[in-house]
Short mmCIF file of C-alpha atoms in Angstrom, two decimals:
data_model
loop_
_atom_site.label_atom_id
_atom_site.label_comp_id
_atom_site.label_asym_id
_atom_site.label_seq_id
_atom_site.Cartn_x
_atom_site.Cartn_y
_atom_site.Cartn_z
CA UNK A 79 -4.85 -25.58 -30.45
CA UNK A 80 -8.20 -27.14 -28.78
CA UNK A 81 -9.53 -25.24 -25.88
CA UNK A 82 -8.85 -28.33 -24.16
CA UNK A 83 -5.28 -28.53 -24.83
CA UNK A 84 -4.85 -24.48 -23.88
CA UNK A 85 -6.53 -25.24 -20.69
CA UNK A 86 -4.37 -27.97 -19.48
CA UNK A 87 -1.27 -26.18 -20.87
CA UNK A 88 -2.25 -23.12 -18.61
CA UNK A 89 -3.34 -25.18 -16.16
CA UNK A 90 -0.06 -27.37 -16.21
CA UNK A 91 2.71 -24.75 -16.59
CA UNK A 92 1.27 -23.29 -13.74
CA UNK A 93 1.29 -26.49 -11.82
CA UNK A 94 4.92 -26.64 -12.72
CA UNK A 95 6.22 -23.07 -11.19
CA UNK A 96 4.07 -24.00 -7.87
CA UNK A 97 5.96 -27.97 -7.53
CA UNK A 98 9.30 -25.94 -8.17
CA UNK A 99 9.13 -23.34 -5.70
CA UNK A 100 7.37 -25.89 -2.75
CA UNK A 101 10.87 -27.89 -3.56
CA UNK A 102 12.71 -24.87 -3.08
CA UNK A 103 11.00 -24.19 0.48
CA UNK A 104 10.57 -27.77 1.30
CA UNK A 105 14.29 -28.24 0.74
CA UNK A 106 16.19 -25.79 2.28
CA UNK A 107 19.22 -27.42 2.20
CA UNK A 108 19.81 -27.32 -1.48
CA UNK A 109 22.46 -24.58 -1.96
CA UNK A 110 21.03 -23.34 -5.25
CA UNK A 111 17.68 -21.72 -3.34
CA UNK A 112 20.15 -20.06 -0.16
CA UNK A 113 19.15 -16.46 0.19
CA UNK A 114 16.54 -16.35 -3.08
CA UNK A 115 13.71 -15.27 -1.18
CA UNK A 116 11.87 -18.66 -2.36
CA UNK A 117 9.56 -18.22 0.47
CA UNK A 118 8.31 -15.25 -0.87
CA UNK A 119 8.29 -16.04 -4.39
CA UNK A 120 5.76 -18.68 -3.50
CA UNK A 121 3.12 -16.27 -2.79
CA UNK A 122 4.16 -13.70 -4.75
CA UNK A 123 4.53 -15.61 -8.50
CA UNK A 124 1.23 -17.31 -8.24
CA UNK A 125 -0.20 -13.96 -7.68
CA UNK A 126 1.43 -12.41 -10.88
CA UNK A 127 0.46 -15.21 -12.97
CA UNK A 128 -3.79 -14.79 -12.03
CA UNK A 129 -3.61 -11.13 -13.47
CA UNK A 130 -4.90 -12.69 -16.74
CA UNK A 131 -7.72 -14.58 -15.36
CA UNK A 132 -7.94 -11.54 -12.78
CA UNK A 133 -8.58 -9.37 -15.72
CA UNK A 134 -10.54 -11.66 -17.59
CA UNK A 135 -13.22 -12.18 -14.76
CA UNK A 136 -13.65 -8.50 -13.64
CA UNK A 137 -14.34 -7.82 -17.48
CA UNK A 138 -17.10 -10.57 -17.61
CA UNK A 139 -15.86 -13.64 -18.77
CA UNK A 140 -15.52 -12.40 -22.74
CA UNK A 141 -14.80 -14.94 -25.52
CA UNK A 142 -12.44 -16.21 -26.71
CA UNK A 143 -10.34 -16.43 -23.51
CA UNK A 144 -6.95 -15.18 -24.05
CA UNK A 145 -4.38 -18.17 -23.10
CA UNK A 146 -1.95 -17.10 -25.40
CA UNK A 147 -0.72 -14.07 -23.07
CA UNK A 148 -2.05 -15.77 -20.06
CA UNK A 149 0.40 -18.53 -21.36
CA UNK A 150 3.39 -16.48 -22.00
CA UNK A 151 2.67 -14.40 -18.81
CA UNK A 152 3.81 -17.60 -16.65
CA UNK A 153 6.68 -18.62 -18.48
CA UNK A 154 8.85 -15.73 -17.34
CA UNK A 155 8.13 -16.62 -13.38
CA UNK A 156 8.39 -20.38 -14.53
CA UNK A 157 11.82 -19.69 -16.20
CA UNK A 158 13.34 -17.93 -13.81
CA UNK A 159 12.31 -20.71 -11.05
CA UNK A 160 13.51 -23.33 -13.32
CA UNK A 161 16.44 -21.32 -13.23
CA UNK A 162 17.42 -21.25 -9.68
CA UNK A 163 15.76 -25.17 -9.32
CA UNK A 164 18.70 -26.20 -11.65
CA UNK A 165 21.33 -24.30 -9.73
CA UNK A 166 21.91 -22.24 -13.35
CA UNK A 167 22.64 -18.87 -11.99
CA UNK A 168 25.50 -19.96 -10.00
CA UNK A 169 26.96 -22.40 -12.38
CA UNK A 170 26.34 -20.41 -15.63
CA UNK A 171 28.08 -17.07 -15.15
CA UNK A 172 26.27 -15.47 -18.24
CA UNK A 173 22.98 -17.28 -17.19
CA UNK A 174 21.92 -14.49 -15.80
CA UNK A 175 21.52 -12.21 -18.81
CA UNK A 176 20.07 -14.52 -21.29
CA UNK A 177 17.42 -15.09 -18.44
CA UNK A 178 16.54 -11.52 -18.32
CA UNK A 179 16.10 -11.18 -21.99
CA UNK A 180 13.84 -14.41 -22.89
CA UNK A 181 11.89 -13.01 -19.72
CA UNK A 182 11.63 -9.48 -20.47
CA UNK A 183 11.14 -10.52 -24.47
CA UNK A 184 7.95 -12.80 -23.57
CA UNK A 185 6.96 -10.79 -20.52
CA UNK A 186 6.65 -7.26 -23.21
CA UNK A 187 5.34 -9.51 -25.63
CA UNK A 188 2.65 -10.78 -23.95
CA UNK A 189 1.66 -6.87 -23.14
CA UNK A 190 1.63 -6.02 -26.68
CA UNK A 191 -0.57 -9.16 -27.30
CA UNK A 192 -2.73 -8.05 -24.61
CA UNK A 193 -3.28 -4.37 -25.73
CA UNK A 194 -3.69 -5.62 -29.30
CA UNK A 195 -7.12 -6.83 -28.10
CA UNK A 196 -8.19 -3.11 -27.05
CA UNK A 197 -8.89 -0.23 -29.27
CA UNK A 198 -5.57 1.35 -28.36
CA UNK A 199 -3.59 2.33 -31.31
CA UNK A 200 -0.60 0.34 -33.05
CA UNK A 201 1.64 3.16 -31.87
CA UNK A 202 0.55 3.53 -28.39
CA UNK A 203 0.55 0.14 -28.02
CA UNK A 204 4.31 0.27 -28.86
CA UNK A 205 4.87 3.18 -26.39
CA UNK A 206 2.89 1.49 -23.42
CA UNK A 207 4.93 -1.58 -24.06
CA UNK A 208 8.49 -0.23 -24.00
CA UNK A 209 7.24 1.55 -20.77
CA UNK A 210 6.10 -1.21 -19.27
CA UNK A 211 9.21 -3.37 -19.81
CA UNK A 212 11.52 -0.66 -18.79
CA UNK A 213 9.28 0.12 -15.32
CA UNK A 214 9.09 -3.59 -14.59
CA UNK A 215 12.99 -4.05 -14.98
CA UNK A 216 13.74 -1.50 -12.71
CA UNK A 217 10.54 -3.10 -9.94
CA UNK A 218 12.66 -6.32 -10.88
CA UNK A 219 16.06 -5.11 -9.47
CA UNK A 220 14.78 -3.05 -6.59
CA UNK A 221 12.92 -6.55 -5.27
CA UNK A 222 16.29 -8.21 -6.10
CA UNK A 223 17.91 -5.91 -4.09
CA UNK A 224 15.28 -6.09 -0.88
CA UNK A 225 15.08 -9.70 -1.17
CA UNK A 226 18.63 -11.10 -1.31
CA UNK A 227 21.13 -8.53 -2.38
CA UNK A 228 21.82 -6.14 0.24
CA UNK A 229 22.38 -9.04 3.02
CA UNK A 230 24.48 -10.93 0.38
CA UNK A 231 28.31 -9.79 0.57
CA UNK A 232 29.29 -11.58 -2.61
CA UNK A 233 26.07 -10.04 -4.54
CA UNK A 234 26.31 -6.55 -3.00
CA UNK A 235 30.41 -6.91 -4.43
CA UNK A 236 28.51 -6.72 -8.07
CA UNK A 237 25.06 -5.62 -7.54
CA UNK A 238 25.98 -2.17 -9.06
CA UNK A 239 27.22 -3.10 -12.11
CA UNK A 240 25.01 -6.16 -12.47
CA UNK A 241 22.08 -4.00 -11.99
CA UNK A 242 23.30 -1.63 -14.61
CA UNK A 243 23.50 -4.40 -17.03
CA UNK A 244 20.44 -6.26 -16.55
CA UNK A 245 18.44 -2.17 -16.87
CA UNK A 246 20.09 -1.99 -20.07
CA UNK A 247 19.60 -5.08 -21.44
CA UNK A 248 15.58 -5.80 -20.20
CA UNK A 249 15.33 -1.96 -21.77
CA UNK A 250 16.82 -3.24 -24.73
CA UNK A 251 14.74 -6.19 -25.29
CA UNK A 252 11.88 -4.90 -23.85
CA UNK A 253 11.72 -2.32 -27.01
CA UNK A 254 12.61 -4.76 -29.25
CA UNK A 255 9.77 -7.66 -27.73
CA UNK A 256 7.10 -4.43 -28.25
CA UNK A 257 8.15 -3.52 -31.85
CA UNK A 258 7.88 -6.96 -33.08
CA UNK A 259 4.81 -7.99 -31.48
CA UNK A 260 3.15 -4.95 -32.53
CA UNK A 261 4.39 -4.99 -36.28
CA UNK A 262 3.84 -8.65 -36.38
CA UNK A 263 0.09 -8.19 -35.10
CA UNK A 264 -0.19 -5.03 -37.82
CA UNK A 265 0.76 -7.42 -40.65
CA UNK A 266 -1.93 -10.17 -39.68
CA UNK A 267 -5.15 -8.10 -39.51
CA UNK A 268 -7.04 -8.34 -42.49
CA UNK A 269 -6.79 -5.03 -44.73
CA UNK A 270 -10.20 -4.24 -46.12
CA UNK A 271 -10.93 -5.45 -49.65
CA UNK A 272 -10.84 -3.60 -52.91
CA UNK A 273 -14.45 -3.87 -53.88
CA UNK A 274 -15.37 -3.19 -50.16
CA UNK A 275 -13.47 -0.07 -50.13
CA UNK A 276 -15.18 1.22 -53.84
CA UNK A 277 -18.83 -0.12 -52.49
CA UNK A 278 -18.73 2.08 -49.72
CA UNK A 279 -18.90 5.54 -51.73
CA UNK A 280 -21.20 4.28 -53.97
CA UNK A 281 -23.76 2.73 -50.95
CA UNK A 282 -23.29 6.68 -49.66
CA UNK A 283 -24.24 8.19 -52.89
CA UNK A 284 -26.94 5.64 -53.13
CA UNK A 285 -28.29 6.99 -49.36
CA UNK A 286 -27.72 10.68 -50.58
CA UNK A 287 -29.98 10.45 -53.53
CA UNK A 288 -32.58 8.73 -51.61
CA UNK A 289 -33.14 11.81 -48.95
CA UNK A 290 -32.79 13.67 -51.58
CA UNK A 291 -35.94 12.23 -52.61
#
């Protein structure tokens, strides 16, 4: 993909998740944004999704830019705003789930993209990004809980075992999302060639014998 085209898709999935949550504050009527915390999702989502160029910036504008992970870093925020926009987690009673694992799958994913990039080894880079999906589904709950759950009756009815679930099953996908990526990644970079692995002991010997002179 052109630079071009990775620039307005970053540019326009972003433009997206801002138009849906302004309809969700705009119209508060609509009873699929009642007690979602839309308000503050509108300042807080924008703010997730400019860690990339965040990052990016502070390191000194290096090339290539990364818009795959800043890419799939939004769609997680746009999904779940999507979500709500089409009224899916009240009229889809396993919506829920399958939301939490595309998120948590792209959200890990993008992580071990990100890492992949550093000199952090392939098995680190699996470690960091199991922890990373497990810590950030257990910040996701507790900010369900503060922002609509505990002043919900028919949430807090569930909220225990629904919590429970959604742990388990970001954890679960989470590890999976890191694995692949990171085994995926491993099987793309280059391995060295033959004759440049046999040219190197010889170029050595060829040094040696020339101090030795």
């Amino acid at each position: 993909m052109s630079l071009r085209r990775d620039l307005a898709l970053s540019l326009g999935l972003r433009a997206l998740l801002v138009a849906l949550l302004v309809l969700g504050v705009a119209r508060p009527d609509l009873p699929q944004f009642h007690g979602k915390g839309i308000a503050l999702r509108l300042v807080v989502y924008p703010l997730f999704t400019a860690i990339v160029p965040a990052l990016w910036l502070a390191r000194g504008r290096p090339r290539p830019y990364p818009f795959d992970v800043d890419q799939l870093l939004v769609l997680p925020f746009l999904f779940d705003t999507a979500g709500n926009a089409a009224n899916l987690y009240d009229r889809i009673w396993w919506w829920d789930k399958v939301e939490h694992g595309v998120n948590w799958f792209v959200l890990v994913g993008a992580v071990a993209l990100l890492l992949a990039r550093t000199s952090v080894p392939t098995r680190e880079v699996v470690a960091i990004a199991i922890g990373f999906g497990a810590f950030t589904a257990i910040l996701w709950e507790l900010a369900e809980y503060a922002t609509f759950i505990h002043s919900n009756r028919r949430e807090l009815a569930t909220a225990y075992t629904n919590t429970l679930g959604d742990l388990l099953w970001g954890g679960i996908v989470g590890s999976t999302a890191g694995a692949a990526t990171t085994a995926w990644l491993a099987r793309r970079k280059p391995s060295a060639a033959p004759g440049a692995r046999a040219a190197a002991p010889a170029q050595a010997s060829s040094s040696r014998s020339k101090n030795d002179r």
